Amino acid sequence: MRCTGATQHDIDTAAGIIRRGGLVAFPTETVYGLGANALDPRAVAGIFEMKERPSFDPLIVHIADLRQMDGLVSAADERVEVLARAFWPGPLTMVLEKSGIVPGIVTSDLPTVGIRMPDNHIARALIEASGCPIAAPSANKFGRISPTTAAHVKKQLPGVDCILDGGKTTVGIESTIITLTDRGFVVLRSGIITREDLEKYIPSDPQSIADVQAPGMLKSHYSPRKKLLILNDTLSEKEKSTAGLISFTGEAERGFGKVIRVSQRNDLKDYAVNMFEAMHAFEDDDEVMMIAAEPVAEAGIGRAIMDRLKKAEYDWRQE
Ligand code: TXA
Ligand code: MG
């Protein structure tokens, strides 16, 4: 491995790898990303290969400053500026009309590109030192649990030869993705920045989310290698005794073989920060036969949490 920490020397080494068309895993505030030069189609092809990601699933392009967006998008109205000023750097991705310099492989040949400025100094230092925007999906195998630590990246992508280690990420779930229509914004993927947060700046488009599609938003995602269920009362005492519970309120813990409490203060932000780490821990624990996760109300940040849990559960419901 050519870089493992996040010193300036590591960042310079990583930037050299990016400039030469290689791949670098790096921290953002949400999850770790697997990055390549967004303007180099061969480098970007390497991301799809390493992740075993289908080509119909477009990548988000990461920028370090607003000027970098100018070359990447062909049209950005004043609403983009308003939202950028309010939420960037931060966990918001805006899907915008792309310019001709963004290769088709980045956007799955869509006329749009997802752009975000991450709120992580290592990520932005890497983009600056590389001198190019960086296309990066989450640094996990396609469909599997997202990584919130460098160790999670190493577990799923042992072939990556540079991981900048910035410790555990501070948000824990992927960015909120929006697109803009004539009537307002539409949320394509929920995250820690909620619809209500965005509505303080621009109106939401009342049309149903089903009318606007984001490719790559599949029913199954974030999936552990062992059964995960959203907690319900059909679990027998015997099943509980060998199951791991991702616990939020603390009210459902009795009878479970193992428990990871994601919040000590009933804060949904803590659930977001710790949920993927808890899934990884139970996936790796040979004494845990299945994983149960405590549901929360689907409002505010709870929408983003339940979205992840439902997708993580999806494959295991089909039995
Ligand atoms: O927080 C995040 O967004 C993380 C970190 C690394 O920045 N990245 C991330 O990327 O979650 P990924 O590849 O796991 O998810 C990208 C998703 C795609 O699956 C797709 O649904 C949506 O973003 N997307 C990207 N470009 C799009 C476009 N042009 N139109 C519609 N949806 C797009
Ligand atoms: Mg992902």
Short mmCIF file of C-alpha atoms and ligand atoms in Angstrom, two decimals:
data_model
loop_
_atom_site.label_atom_id
_atom_site.label_comp_id
_atom_site.label_asym_id
_atom_site.label_seq_id
_atom_site.Cartn_x
_atom_site.Cartn_y
_atom_site.Cartn_z
CA MET A 1 0.00 0.00 0.00
CA ARG A 2 1.51 3.31 -1.05
CA CYS A 3 -0.26 5.58 1.42
CA THR A 4 -2.15 4.76 4.57
CA GLY A 5 -2.24 7.85 6.76
CA ALA A 6 -3.30 11.34 5.75
CA THR A 7 -0.14 13.41 6.10
CA GLN A 8 0.68 15.99 3.44
CA HIS A 9 3.13 13.43 2.08
CA ASP A 10 0.35 10.82 1.82
CA ILE A 11 -1.94 13.35 0.14
CA ASP A 12 0.78 14.26 -2.38
CA THR A 13 1.41 10.58 -3.12
CA ALA A 14 -2.33 10.02 -3.55
CA ALA A 15 -2.63 13.04 -5.86
CA GLY A 16 0.19 11.63 -8.00
CA ILE A 17 -1.74 8.36 -8.30
CA ILE A 18 -4.89 10.27 -9.35
CA ARG A 19 -2.95 12.32 -11.94
CA ARG A 20 -1.50 9.13 -13.43
CA GLY A 21 -4.97 7.61 -13.84
CA GLY A 22 -5.02 5.44 -10.70
CA LEU A 23 -7.52 4.99 -7.87
CA VAL A 24 -7.41 6.36 -4.34
CA ALA A 25 -9.77 5.68 -1.44
CA PHE A 26 -10.32 8.77 0.69
CA PRO A 27 -12.53 9.95 3.54
CA THR A 28 -15.42 12.35 3.11
CA GLU A 29 -17.76 13.47 5.89
CA THR A 30 -20.35 10.91 4.73
CA VAL A 31 -18.59 7.66 3.76
CA TYR A 32 -15.23 6.78 2.21
CA GLY A 33 -15.06 7.25 -1.55
CA LEU A 34 -13.11 5.43 -4.26
CA GLY A 35 -11.79 8.25 -6.42
CA ALA A 36 -10.36 8.77 -9.88
CA ASN A 37 -9.77 11.76 -12.16
CA ALA A 38 -13.32 12.56 -13.30
CA LEU A 39 -12.08 13.82 -16.66
CA ASP A 40 -10.14 10.64 -17.52
CA PRO A 41 -12.50 7.93 -18.86
CA ARG A 42 -9.94 5.15 -18.48
CA ALA A 43 -9.30 6.02 -14.85
CA VAL A 44 -13.05 6.13 -14.19
CA ALA A 45 -13.44 2.72 -15.84
CA GLY A 46 -11.10 1.41 -13.12
CA ILE A 47 -13.64 2.43 -10.46
CA PHE A 48 -16.42 0.40 -12.10
CA GLU A 49 -14.08 -2.57 -12.40
CA MET A 50 -12.84 -2.54 -8.82
CA LYS A 51 -16.33 -2.06 -7.38
CA GLU A 52 -17.94 -4.52 -9.81
CA ARG A 53 -20.43 -1.75 -10.42
CA PRO A 54 -22.83 -1.84 -13.39
CA SER A 55 -22.21 0.88 -15.96
CA PHE A 56 -25.79 2.20 -15.68
CA ASP A 57 -25.05 3.57 -12.20
CA PRO A 58 -23.59 7.12 -12.51
CA LEU A 59 -20.88 8.59 -10.26
CA ILE A 60 -20.81 11.77 -8.21
CA VAL A 61 -18.10 14.30 -9.10
CA HIS A 62 -16.37 15.92 -6.12
CA ILE A 63 -15.01 19.46 -6.23
CA ALA A 64 -12.89 21.52 -3.83
CA ASP A 65 -14.17 24.99 -4.72
CA LEU A 66 -17.04 26.58 -6.58
CA ARG A 67 -14.96 27.69 -9.57
CA GLN A 68 -14.32 24.03 -10.36
CA MET A 69 -18.04 23.54 -10.99
CA ASP A 70 -18.09 26.09 -13.81
CA GLY A 71 -16.38 23.86 -16.34
CA LEU A 72 -18.43 20.80 -15.39
CA VAL A 73 -21.96 22.11 -15.77
CA SER A 74 -23.54 23.85 -18.74
CA ALA A 75 -26.33 25.62 -16.94
CA ALA A 76 -26.65 26.48 -13.27
CA ASP A 77 -29.29 28.99 -12.21
CA GLU A 78 -29.19 31.12 -9.10
CA ARG A 79 -30.85 28.38 -7.03
CA VAL A 80 -27.67 26.33 -7.34
CA GLU A 81 -25.71 29.21 -5.92
CA VAL A 82 -28.16 29.63 -3.05
CA LEU A 83 -27.95 25.96 -2.11
CA ALA A 84 -24.18 25.83 -2.58
CA ARG A 85 -23.78 28.80 -0.25
CA ALA A 86 -26.07 27.21 2.34
CA PHE A 87 -24.89 23.59 2.26
CA TRP A 88 -21.40 23.35 0.71
CA PRO A 89 -18.98 22.12 1.70
CA GLY A 90 -21.35 19.43 2.95
CA PRO A 91 -23.38 16.28 2.30
CA LEU A 92 -25.53 17.60 -0.56
CA THR A 93 -25.20 16.40 -4.18
CA MET A 94 -26.86 18.45 -6.91
CA VAL A 95 -27.69 16.79 -10.23
CA LEU A 96 -27.15 19.44 -12.90
CA GLU A 97 -26.93 19.70 -16.68
CA LYS A 98 -23.42 18.63 -17.60
CA SER A 99 -20.90 20.23 -19.93
CA GLY A 100 -19.14 18.44 -22.77
CA ILE A 101 -15.95 17.80 -20.80
CA VAL A 102 -17.56 15.30 -18.43
CA PRO A 103 -17.01 11.83 -19.94
CA GLY A 104 -20.10 9.70 -20.59
CA ILE A 105 -18.78 6.88 -18.41
CA VAL A 106 -19.04 9.15 -15.32
CA THR A 107 -22.71 9.90 -15.86
CA SER A 108 -23.85 6.65 -17.50
CA ASP A 109 -24.39 8.76 -20.62
CA LEU A 110 -26.99 10.93 -18.92
CA PRO A 111 -27.11 14.63 -19.88
CA THR A 112 -26.67 15.46 -16.18
CA VAL A 113 -23.90 15.16 -13.61
CA GLY A 114 -24.07 14.90 -9.82
CA ILE A 115 -21.76 17.40 -8.11
CA ARG A 116 -20.78 17.82 -4.49
CA MET A 117 -18.17 19.61 -2.39
CA PRO A 118 -17.30 17.38 0.55
CA ASP A 119 -16.89 18.80 4.05
CA ASN A 120 -13.66 16.98 4.79
CA HIS A 121 -10.28 18.68 4.63
CA ILE A 122 -8.44 15.54 3.45
CA ALA A 123 -10.90 15.10 0.58
CA ARG A 124 -10.59 18.73 -0.50
CA ALA A 125 -6.79 18.71 -0.11
CA LEU A 126 -6.66 15.63 -2.35
CA ILE A 127 -8.82 17.28 -5.02
CA GLU A 128 -6.70 20.45 -4.89
CA ALA A 129 -3.39 18.58 -5.04
CA SER A 130 -4.66 16.41 -7.91
CA GLY A 131 -5.68 19.47 -9.92
CA CYS A 132 -8.86 17.82 -11.20
CA PRO A 133 -12.38 17.05 -10.06
CA ILE A 134 -12.62 13.55 -8.57
CA ALA A 135 -15.36 11.07 -9.47
CA ALA A 136 -16.06 8.83 -6.51
CA PRO A 137 -18.71 6.35 -5.47
CA SER A 138 -18.69 4.88 -1.98
CA ALA A 139 -15.62 2.63 -1.55
CA ASN A 140 -17.43 -0.69 -1.20
CA LYS A 141 -18.26 -3.56 -3.54
CA PHE A 142 -21.45 -2.82 -5.47
CA GLY A 143 -24.56 -3.37 -3.37
CA ARG A 144 -22.72 -3.97 -0.10
CA ILE A 145 -22.33 -2.05 3.18
CA SER A 146 -20.86 1.45 2.81
CA PRO A 147 -17.50 2.14 4.49
CA THR A 148 -17.18 4.64 7.33
CA THR A 149 -13.57 3.71 8.26
CA ALA A 150 -10.40 2.88 6.33
CA ALA A 151 -10.63 -0.69 7.69
CA HIS A 152 -14.06 -1.11 6.05
CA VAL A 153 -12.51 -0.09 2.73
CA LYS A 154 -9.63 -2.54 3.14
CA LYS A 155 -12.06 -5.36 3.94
CA GLN A 156 -14.06 -4.92 0.71
CA LEU A 157 -11.46 -3.51 -1.68
CA PRO A 158 -8.15 -5.14 -0.74
CA GLY A 159 -6.82 -4.33 -4.21
CA VAL A 160 -6.82 -0.54 -3.76
CA ASP A 161 -3.24 0.61 -3.36
CA CYS A 162 -3.86 3.89 -1.58
CA ILE A 163 -6.28 4.58 1.27
CA LEU A 164 -6.07 7.97 2.92
CA ASP A 165 -7.08 7.30 6.52
CA GLY A 166 -9.04 10.14 8.06
CA GLY A 167 -10.56 8.08 10.87
CA LYS A 168 -14.27 7.43 11.19
CA THR A 169 -16.53 9.63 9.07
CA THR A 170 -18.64 12.19 10.90
CA VAL A 171 -22.00 11.90 9.08
CA GLY A 172 -22.02 8.17 8.40
CA ILE A 173 -24.53 7.94 5.54
CA GLU A 174 -24.27 9.14 1.95
CA SER A 175 -25.11 12.63 0.77
CA THR A 176 -28.62 13.84 0.07
CA ILE A 177 -29.05 13.91 -3.73
CA ILE A 178 -31.39 16.41 -5.34
CA THR A 179 -32.33 17.47 -8.82
CA LEU A 180 -33.91 20.80 -9.78
CA THR A 181 -37.07 21.15 -11.85
CA ASP A 182 -39.00 24.24 -12.94
CA ARG A 183 -41.05 23.95 -9.77
CA GLY A 184 -38.32 23.33 -7.21
CA PHE A 185 -36.13 20.51 -5.94
CA VAL A 186 -36.80 16.78 -5.86
CA VAL A 187 -34.93 14.51 -3.44
CA LEU A 188 -33.48 11.50 -5.28
CA ARG A 189 -31.70 10.06 -2.23
CA SER A 190 -32.41 11.10 1.34
CA GLY A 191 -29.61 11.98 3.72
CA ILE A 192 -28.75 14.02 6.77
CA ILE A 193 -29.76 17.22 4.95
CA THR A 194 -33.52 16.79 4.94
CA ARG A 195 -36.25 18.05 2.65
CA GLU A 196 -37.25 20.44 5.44
CA ASP A 197 -33.69 21.82 5.62
CA LEU A 198 -33.72 22.47 1.87
CA GLU A 199 -37.19 24.03 1.91
CA LYS A 200 -35.81 26.87 4.01
CA TYR A 201 -34.02 28.00 0.83
CA ILE A 202 -36.06 26.86 -2.17
CA PRO A 203 -39.45 25.15 -2.55
CA SER A 204 -39.72 21.42 -3.07
CA ASP A 205 -41.39 20.23 -6.25
CA PRO A 206 -44.73 18.70 -5.21
CA GLN A 207 -44.56 16.02 -7.91
CA SER A 208 -44.01 12.55 -6.55
CA ILE A 209 -40.45 11.28 -6.30
CA ALA A 210 -41.47 8.35 -8.49
CA ASP A 211 -41.68 10.73 -11.47
CA VAL A 212 -38.00 11.55 -11.31
CA GLN A 213 -35.60 8.68 -11.49
CA ALA A 214 -32.04 8.29 -10.33
CA PRO A 215 -30.40 5.29 -11.94
CA GLY A 216 -28.60 3.18 -9.39
CA MET A 217 -31.30 3.69 -6.77
CA LEU A 218 -32.07 0.01 -6.46
CA LYS A 219 -34.34 -1.81 -4.02
CA SER A 220 -31.42 -3.81 -2.68
CA HIS A 221 -28.30 -2.02 -1.41
CA TYR A 222 -26.11 -1.64 1.71
CA SER A 223 -26.45 -5.35 2.13
CA PRO A 224 -24.57 -7.34 4.81
CA ARG A 225 -23.44 -10.88 4.00
CA LYS A 226 -25.75 -12.24 6.66
CA LYS A 227 -29.46 -11.82 7.11
CA LEU A 228 -30.61 -8.38 8.25
CA LEU A 229 -34.16 -7.69 9.40
CA ILE A 230 -35.82 -4.52 10.51
CA LEU A 231 -36.89 -5.52 14.02
CA ASN A 232 -40.42 -6.86 14.32
CA ASP A 233 -42.14 -8.99 16.92
CA THR A 234 -41.97 -12.26 14.98
CA LEU A 235 -38.40 -12.99 16.14
CA SER A 236 -38.33 -15.96 18.52
CA GLU A 237 -36.35 -15.91 21.76
CA LYS A 238 -34.08 -18.56 20.24
CA GLU A 239 -33.38 -16.43 17.17
CA LYS A 240 -32.73 -13.39 19.32
CA SER A 241 -30.19 -15.25 21.41
CA THR A 242 -27.87 -15.62 18.41
CA ALA A 243 -28.75 -12.33 16.73
CA GLY A 244 -27.07 -8.94 16.91
CA LEU A 245 -29.34 -5.94 17.54
CA ILE A 246 -28.63 -2.47 16.21
CA SER A 247 -30.36 -0.66 19.04
CA PHE A 248 -31.50 2.96 19.06
CA THR A 249 -33.82 3.59 22.01
CA GLY A 250 -32.52 0.75 24.17
CA GLU A 251 -36.08 -0.53 24.63
CA ALA A 252 -35.76 -3.70 22.54
CA GLU A 253 -32.44 -5.08 23.78
CA ARG A 254 -33.68 -7.85 26.09
CA GLY A 255 -32.92 -11.36 24.86
CA PHE A 256 -30.48 -10.44 22.10
CA GLY A 257 -27.14 -12.25 22.01
CA LYS A 258 -25.28 -9.05 21.13
CA VAL A 259 -26.30 -5.41 21.11
CA ILE A 260 -24.74 -2.31 19.59
CA ARG A 261 -26.37 0.84 20.91
CA VAL A 262 -26.01 3.50 18.20
CA SER A 263 -27.02 6.45 20.37
CA GLN A 264 -26.79 7.20 24.06
CA ARG A 265 -29.09 10.23 23.76
CA ASN A 266 -31.86 9.24 21.33
CA ASP A 267 -30.37 11.33 18.51
CA LEU A 268 -31.05 10.20 14.93
CA LYS A 269 -27.77 11.76 13.83
CA ASP A 270 -25.98 9.18 15.98
CA TYR A 271 -27.97 6.40 14.28
CA ALA A 272 -26.72 7.68 10.90
CA VAL A 273 -23.12 7.99 12.11
CA ASN A 274 -22.99 4.49 13.59
CA MET A 275 -25.35 2.30 11.52
CA PHE A 276 -22.96 1.09 8.81
CA GLU A 277 -20.20 0.50 11.37
CA ALA A 278 -22.62 -1.63 13.41
CA MET A 279 -23.57 -3.62 10.29
CA HIS A 280 -19.88 -4.22 9.51
CA ALA A 281 -19.18 -5.31 13.10
CA PHE A 282 -22.02 -7.86 13.12
CA GLU A 283 -21.13 -9.04 9.61
CA ASP A 284 -17.61 -9.80 10.87
CA ASP A 285 -18.73 -11.44 14.14
CA ASP A 286 -18.93 -15.23 13.76
CA GLU A 287 -21.14 -15.53 16.83
CA VAL A 288 -23.85 -13.42 15.21
CA MET A 289 -26.21 -15.45 13.00
CA MET A 290 -28.43 -12.59 11.90
CA ILE A 291 -28.75 -8.85 12.36
CA ALA A 292 -31.84 -6.98 13.57
CA ALA A 293 -32.11 -3.20 13.36
CA GLU A 294 -34.50 -1.06 15.38
CA PRO A 295 -36.78 0.98 13.11
CA VAL A 296 -37.42 4.71 13.54
CA ALA A 297 -40.19 7.03 12.35
CA GLU A 298 -39.83 7.98 8.68
CA ALA A 299 -39.55 11.72 9.19
CA GLY A 300 -36.59 14.06 8.92
CA ILE A 301 -33.31 12.15 9.23
CA GLY A 302 -35.39 9.05 10.00
CA ARG A 303 -36.30 8.90 6.29
CA ALA A 304 -32.64 8.46 5.35
CA ILE A 305 -32.10 5.82 8.05
CA MET A 306 -35.17 3.77 7.07
CA ASP A 307 -34.21 4.04 3.38
CA ARG A 308 -30.84 2.39 4.16
CA LEU A 309 -32.38 -0.26 6.45
CA LYS A 310 -35.10 -1.24 3.94
CA LYS A 311 -32.53 -1.68 1.18
CA ALA A 312 -30.19 -3.63 3.47
CA GLU A 313 -33.12 -5.90 4.38
CA TYR A 314 -34.44 -6.30 0.85
CA ASP A 315 -32.51 -9.37 -0.34
CA TRP A 316 -33.22 -11.20 2.89
CA ARG A 317 -36.97 -10.74 2.60
CA GLN A 318 -37.12 -12.65 -0.65
CA GLU A 319 -36.58 -16.08 0.94
O1 TXA B 1 -21.91 10.86 0.18
C1 TXA B 1 -21.80 10.47 -0.98
O2 TXA B 1 -22.54 10.90 -1.89
C2 TXA B 1 -20.71 9.44 -1.29
C3 TXA B 1 -19.34 10.08 -1.05
C4 TXA B 1 -18.19 9.21 -1.47
O3 TXA B 1 -19.29 11.33 -1.69
N1 TXA B 1 -20.83 8.95 -2.61
C5 TXA B 1 -21.81 8.11 -3.00
O4 TXA B 1 -21.72 7.68 -4.31
O5 TXA B 1 -22.69 7.75 -2.28
P1 TXA B 1 -22.49 6.41 -4.85
O6 TXA B 1 -21.84 6.09 -6.13
O7 TXA B 1 -22.52 5.36 -3.85
O8 TXA B 1 -23.92 6.93 -5.20
C6 TXA B 1 -24.12 7.73 -6.35
C7 TXA B 1 -25.56 7.79 -6.75
C8 TXA B 1 -25.90 6.91 -7.94
O9 TXA B 1 -26.22 5.60 -7.54
C9 TXA B 1 -27.09 7.64 -8.55
O10 TXA B 1 -28.27 7.16 -7.98
C10 TXA B 1 -26.88 9.09 -8.15
O11 TXA B 1 -25.84 9.10 -7.21
N2 TXA B 1 -26.44 9.89 -9.30
C11 TXA B 1 -25.19 10.22 -9.67
N3 TXA B 1 -25.19 10.95 -10.80
C12 TXA B 1 -26.48 11.10 -11.17
C13 TXA B 1 -27.17 11.73 -12.26
N4 TXA B 1 -26.51 12.37 -13.19
N5 TXA B 1 -28.50 11.66 -12.28
C14 TXA B 1 -29.18 11.01 -11.32
N6 TXA B 1 -28.61 10.39 -10.28
C15 TXA B 1 -27.28 10.42 -10.19
MG MG B 2 -22.76 3.58 -2.69
#
